[in-house]
CSV table of C-alpha atoms in Angstrom, one decimal:
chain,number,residue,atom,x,y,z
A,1,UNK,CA,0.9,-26.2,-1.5
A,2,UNK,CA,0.0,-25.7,2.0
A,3,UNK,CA,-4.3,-25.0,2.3
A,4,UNK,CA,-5.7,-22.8,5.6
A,5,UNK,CA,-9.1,-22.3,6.1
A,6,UNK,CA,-8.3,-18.5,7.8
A,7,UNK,CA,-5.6,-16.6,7.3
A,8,UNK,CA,-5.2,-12.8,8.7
A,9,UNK,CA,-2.8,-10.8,6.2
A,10,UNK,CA,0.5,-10.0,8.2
A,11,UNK,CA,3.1,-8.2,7.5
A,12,UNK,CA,5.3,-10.9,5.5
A,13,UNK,CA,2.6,-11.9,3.1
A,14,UNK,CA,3.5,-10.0,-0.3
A,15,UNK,CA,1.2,-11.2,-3.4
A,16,UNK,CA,-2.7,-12.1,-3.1
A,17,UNK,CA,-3.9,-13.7,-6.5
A,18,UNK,CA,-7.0,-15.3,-7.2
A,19,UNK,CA,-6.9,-19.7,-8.3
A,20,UNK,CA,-9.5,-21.8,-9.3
A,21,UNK,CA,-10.0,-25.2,-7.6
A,22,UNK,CA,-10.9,-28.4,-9.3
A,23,UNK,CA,-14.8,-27.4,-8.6
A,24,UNK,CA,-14.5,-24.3,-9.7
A,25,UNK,CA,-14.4,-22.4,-6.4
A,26,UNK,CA,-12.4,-19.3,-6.3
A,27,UNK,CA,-9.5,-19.2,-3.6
A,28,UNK,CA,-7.0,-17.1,-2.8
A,29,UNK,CA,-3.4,-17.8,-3.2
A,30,UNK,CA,-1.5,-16.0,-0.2
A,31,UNK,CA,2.7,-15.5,-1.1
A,32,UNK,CA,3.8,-15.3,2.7
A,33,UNK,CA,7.7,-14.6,3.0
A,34,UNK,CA,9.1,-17.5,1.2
A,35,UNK,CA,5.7,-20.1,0.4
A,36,UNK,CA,2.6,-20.0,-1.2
A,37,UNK,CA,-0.7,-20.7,0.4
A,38,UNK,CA,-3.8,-21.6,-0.8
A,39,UNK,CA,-6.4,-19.8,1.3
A,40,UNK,CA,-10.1,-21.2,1.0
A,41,UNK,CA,-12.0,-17.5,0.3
A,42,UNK,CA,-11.7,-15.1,-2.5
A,43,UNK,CA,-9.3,-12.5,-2.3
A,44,UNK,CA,-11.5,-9.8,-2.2
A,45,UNK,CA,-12.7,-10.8,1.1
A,46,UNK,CA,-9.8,-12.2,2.4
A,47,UNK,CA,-9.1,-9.0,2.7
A,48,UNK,CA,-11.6,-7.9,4.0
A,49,UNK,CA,-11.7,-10.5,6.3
A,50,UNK,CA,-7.9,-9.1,7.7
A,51,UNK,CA,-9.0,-5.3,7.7
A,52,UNK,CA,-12.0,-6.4,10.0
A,53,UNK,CA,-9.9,-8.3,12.3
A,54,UNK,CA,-8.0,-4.9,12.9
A,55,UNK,CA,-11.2,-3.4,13.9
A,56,UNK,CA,-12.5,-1.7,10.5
A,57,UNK,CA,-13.9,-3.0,6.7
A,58,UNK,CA,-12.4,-3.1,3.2
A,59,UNK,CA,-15.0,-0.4,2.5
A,60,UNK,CA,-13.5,2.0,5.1
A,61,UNK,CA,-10.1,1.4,4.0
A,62,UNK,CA,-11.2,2.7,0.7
A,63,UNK,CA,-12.8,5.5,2.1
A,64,UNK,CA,-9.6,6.4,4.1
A,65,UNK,CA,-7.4,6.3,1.2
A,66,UNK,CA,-9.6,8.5,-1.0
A,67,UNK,CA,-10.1,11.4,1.8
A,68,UNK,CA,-6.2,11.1,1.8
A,69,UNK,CA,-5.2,10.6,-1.8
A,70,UNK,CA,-8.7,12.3,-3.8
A,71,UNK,CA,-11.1,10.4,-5.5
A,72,UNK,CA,-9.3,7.9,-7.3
A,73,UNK,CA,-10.4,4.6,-8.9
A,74,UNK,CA,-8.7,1.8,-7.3
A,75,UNK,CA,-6.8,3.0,-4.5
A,76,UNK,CA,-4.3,1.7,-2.5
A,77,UNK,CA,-5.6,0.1,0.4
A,78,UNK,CA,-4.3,0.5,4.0
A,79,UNK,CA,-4.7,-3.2,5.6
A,80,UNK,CA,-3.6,-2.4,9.5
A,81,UNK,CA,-3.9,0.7,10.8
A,82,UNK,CA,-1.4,-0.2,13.8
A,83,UNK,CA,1.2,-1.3,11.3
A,84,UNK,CA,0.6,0.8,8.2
A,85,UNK,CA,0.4,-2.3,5.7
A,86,UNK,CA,-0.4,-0.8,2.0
A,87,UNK,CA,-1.5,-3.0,-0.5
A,88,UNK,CA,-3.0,-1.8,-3.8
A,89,UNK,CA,-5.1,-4.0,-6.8
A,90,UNK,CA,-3.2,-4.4,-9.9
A,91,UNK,CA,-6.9,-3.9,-11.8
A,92,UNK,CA,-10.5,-3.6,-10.2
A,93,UNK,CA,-11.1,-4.9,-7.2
A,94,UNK,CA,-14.0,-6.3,-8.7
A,95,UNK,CA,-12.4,-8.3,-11.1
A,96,UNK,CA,-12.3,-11.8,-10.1
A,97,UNK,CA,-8.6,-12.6,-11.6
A,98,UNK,CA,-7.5,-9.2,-10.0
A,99,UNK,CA,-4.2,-9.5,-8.0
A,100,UNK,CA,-3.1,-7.8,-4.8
A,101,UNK,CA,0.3,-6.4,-4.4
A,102,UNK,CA,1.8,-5.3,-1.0
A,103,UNK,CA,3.7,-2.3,-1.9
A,104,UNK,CA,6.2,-2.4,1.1
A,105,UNK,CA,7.6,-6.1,-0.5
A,106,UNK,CA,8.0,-4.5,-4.4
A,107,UNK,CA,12.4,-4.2,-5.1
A,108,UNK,CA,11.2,-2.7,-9.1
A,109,UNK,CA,10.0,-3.7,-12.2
A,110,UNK,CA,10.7,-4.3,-15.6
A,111,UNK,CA,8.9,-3.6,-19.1
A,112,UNK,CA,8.5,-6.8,-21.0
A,113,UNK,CA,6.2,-5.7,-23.4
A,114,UNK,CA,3.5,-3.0,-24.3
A,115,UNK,CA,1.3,-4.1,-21.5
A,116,UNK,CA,3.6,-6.5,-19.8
A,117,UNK,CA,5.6,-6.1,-16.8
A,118,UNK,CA,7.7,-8.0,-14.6
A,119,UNK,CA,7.4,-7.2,-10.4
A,120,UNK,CA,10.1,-8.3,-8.0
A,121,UNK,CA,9.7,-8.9,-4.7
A,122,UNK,CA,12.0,-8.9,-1.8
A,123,UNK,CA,11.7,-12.8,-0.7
A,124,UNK,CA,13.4,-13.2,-4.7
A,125,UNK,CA,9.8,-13.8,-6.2
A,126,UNK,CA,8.6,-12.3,-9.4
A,127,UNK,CA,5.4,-11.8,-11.0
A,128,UNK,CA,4.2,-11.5,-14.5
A,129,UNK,CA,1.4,-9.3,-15.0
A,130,UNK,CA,-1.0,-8.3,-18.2
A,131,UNK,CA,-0.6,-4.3,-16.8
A,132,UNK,CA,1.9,-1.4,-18.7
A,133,UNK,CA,4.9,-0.1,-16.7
A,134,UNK,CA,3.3,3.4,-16.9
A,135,UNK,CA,-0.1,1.8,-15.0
A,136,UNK,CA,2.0,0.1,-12.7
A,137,UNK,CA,4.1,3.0,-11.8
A,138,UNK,CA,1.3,5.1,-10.8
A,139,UNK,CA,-0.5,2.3,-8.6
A,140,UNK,CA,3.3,2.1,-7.1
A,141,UNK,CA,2.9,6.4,-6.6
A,142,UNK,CA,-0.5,6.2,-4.8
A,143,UNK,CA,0.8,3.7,-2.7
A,144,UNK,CA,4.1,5.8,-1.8
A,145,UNK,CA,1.8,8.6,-1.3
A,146,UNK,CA,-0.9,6.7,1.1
A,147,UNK,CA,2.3,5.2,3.4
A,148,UNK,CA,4.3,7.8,3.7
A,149,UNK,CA,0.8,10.4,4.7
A,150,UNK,CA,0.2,7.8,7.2
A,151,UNK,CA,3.7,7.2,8.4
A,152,UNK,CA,4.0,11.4,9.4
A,153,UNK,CA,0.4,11.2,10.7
A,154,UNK,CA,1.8,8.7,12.7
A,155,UNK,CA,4.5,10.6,14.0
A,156,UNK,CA,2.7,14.1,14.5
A,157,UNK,CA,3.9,15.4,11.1
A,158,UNK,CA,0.5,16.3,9.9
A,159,UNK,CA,-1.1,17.5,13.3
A,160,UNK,CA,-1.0,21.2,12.6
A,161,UNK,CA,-0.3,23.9,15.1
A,162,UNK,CA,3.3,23.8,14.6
A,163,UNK,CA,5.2,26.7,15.5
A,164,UNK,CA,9.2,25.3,15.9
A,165,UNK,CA,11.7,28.2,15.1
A,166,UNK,CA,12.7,30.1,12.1
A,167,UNK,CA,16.8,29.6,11.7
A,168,UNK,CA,18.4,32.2,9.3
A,169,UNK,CA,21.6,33.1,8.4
A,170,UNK,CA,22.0,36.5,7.2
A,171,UNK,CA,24.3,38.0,4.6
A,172,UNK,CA,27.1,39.1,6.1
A,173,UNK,CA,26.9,36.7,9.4
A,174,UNK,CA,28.9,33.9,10.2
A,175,UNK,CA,26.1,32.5,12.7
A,176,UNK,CA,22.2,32.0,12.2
A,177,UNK,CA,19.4,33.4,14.1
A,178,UNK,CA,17.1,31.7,15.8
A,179,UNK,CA,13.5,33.2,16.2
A,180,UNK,CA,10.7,32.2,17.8
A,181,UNK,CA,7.9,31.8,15.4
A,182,UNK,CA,4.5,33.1,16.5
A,183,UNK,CA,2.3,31.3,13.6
A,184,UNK,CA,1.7,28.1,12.3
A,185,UNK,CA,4.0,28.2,9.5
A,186,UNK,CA,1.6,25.8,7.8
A,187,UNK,CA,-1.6,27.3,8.1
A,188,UNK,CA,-1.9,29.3,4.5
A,189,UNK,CA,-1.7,25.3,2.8
């Protein structure tokens, strides 16, 4: 296995998991498209290490995602603001043998057990994980939830002040009508 000293998380890389050298130091081991790569830092500030060198911190990131999604316990994570990278921790954060999945490389899963589930990726990887489909799932949600808020942010979707047409077709009509709407049709949510 291929060892870097730095490594900034890109878009290809898809699984972040913590290993153990023969010292006892904890790496990080980096699935990037098709290899593994052991990265000398801990995965917890790997990436941070990668949020910084788009211009903010892993405690930011965290920040951002709970303004968005509410004040949840280990939420997803966006990694580049420029190209909307999600990743979310399949336990705490904290947790030194916690694992970092980048929700944009996940095909499904599959239940193996009680508290056992199987992740496939889209390089043909899969991953074994101590975690219950249902837990899973609702990491997988949040992480839906956080990319596709800042995907429409992105495009203007969320930007307010939209006043666009109202297009009805009345009972009776074989056209619609168009009307010019004089209010923000989103200003009572």
């Amino acid at each position: 296995m291929e060892r870097v000293m730095n490594y900034i998380i890109d878009n290809e890389a898809s699984i972040i998991m913590t290993e153990y050298d023969k010292h006892g130091n904890e790496l990080s081991i980096v699935f990037d498209k098709d290899k593994p790569m052991m990265i000398e830092t801990r995965p917890f500030e790997l990436l941070n290490d990668s949020i910084k060198a788009y211009g903010y911190d892993i405690f930011g990131a965290f920040r951002g995602s709970r303004s968005i999604l509410g004040n949840i316990k280990m939420p997803p994570i966006n990694v580049n603001p420029r190209k909307v990278m999600i990743w979310f921790p399949c336990s705490s954060p904290k947790d030194r043998e916690c694992v970092w999945l980048a929700h944009a490389h996940i095909v499904k899963r599959e239940r193996l057990g009680r508290k056992k589930t199987r992740i496939y990726f889209k390089y043909g990887h899969t991953l074994t994980l101590d975690i219950s489909t249902y837990s899973f799932d609702q990491k997988m949600k949040k992480a839906a939830e956080l990319h596709v808020y800042l995907i429409k942010e992105e495009v203007g979707e969320y930007m307010g002040n939209y006043y666009g047409f109202d297009i009805v077709k009345e009972t009776g009509n074989r056209n619609y009508r168009i009307d010019n709407r004089s209010s923000d049709l989103f200003e009572d949510f």
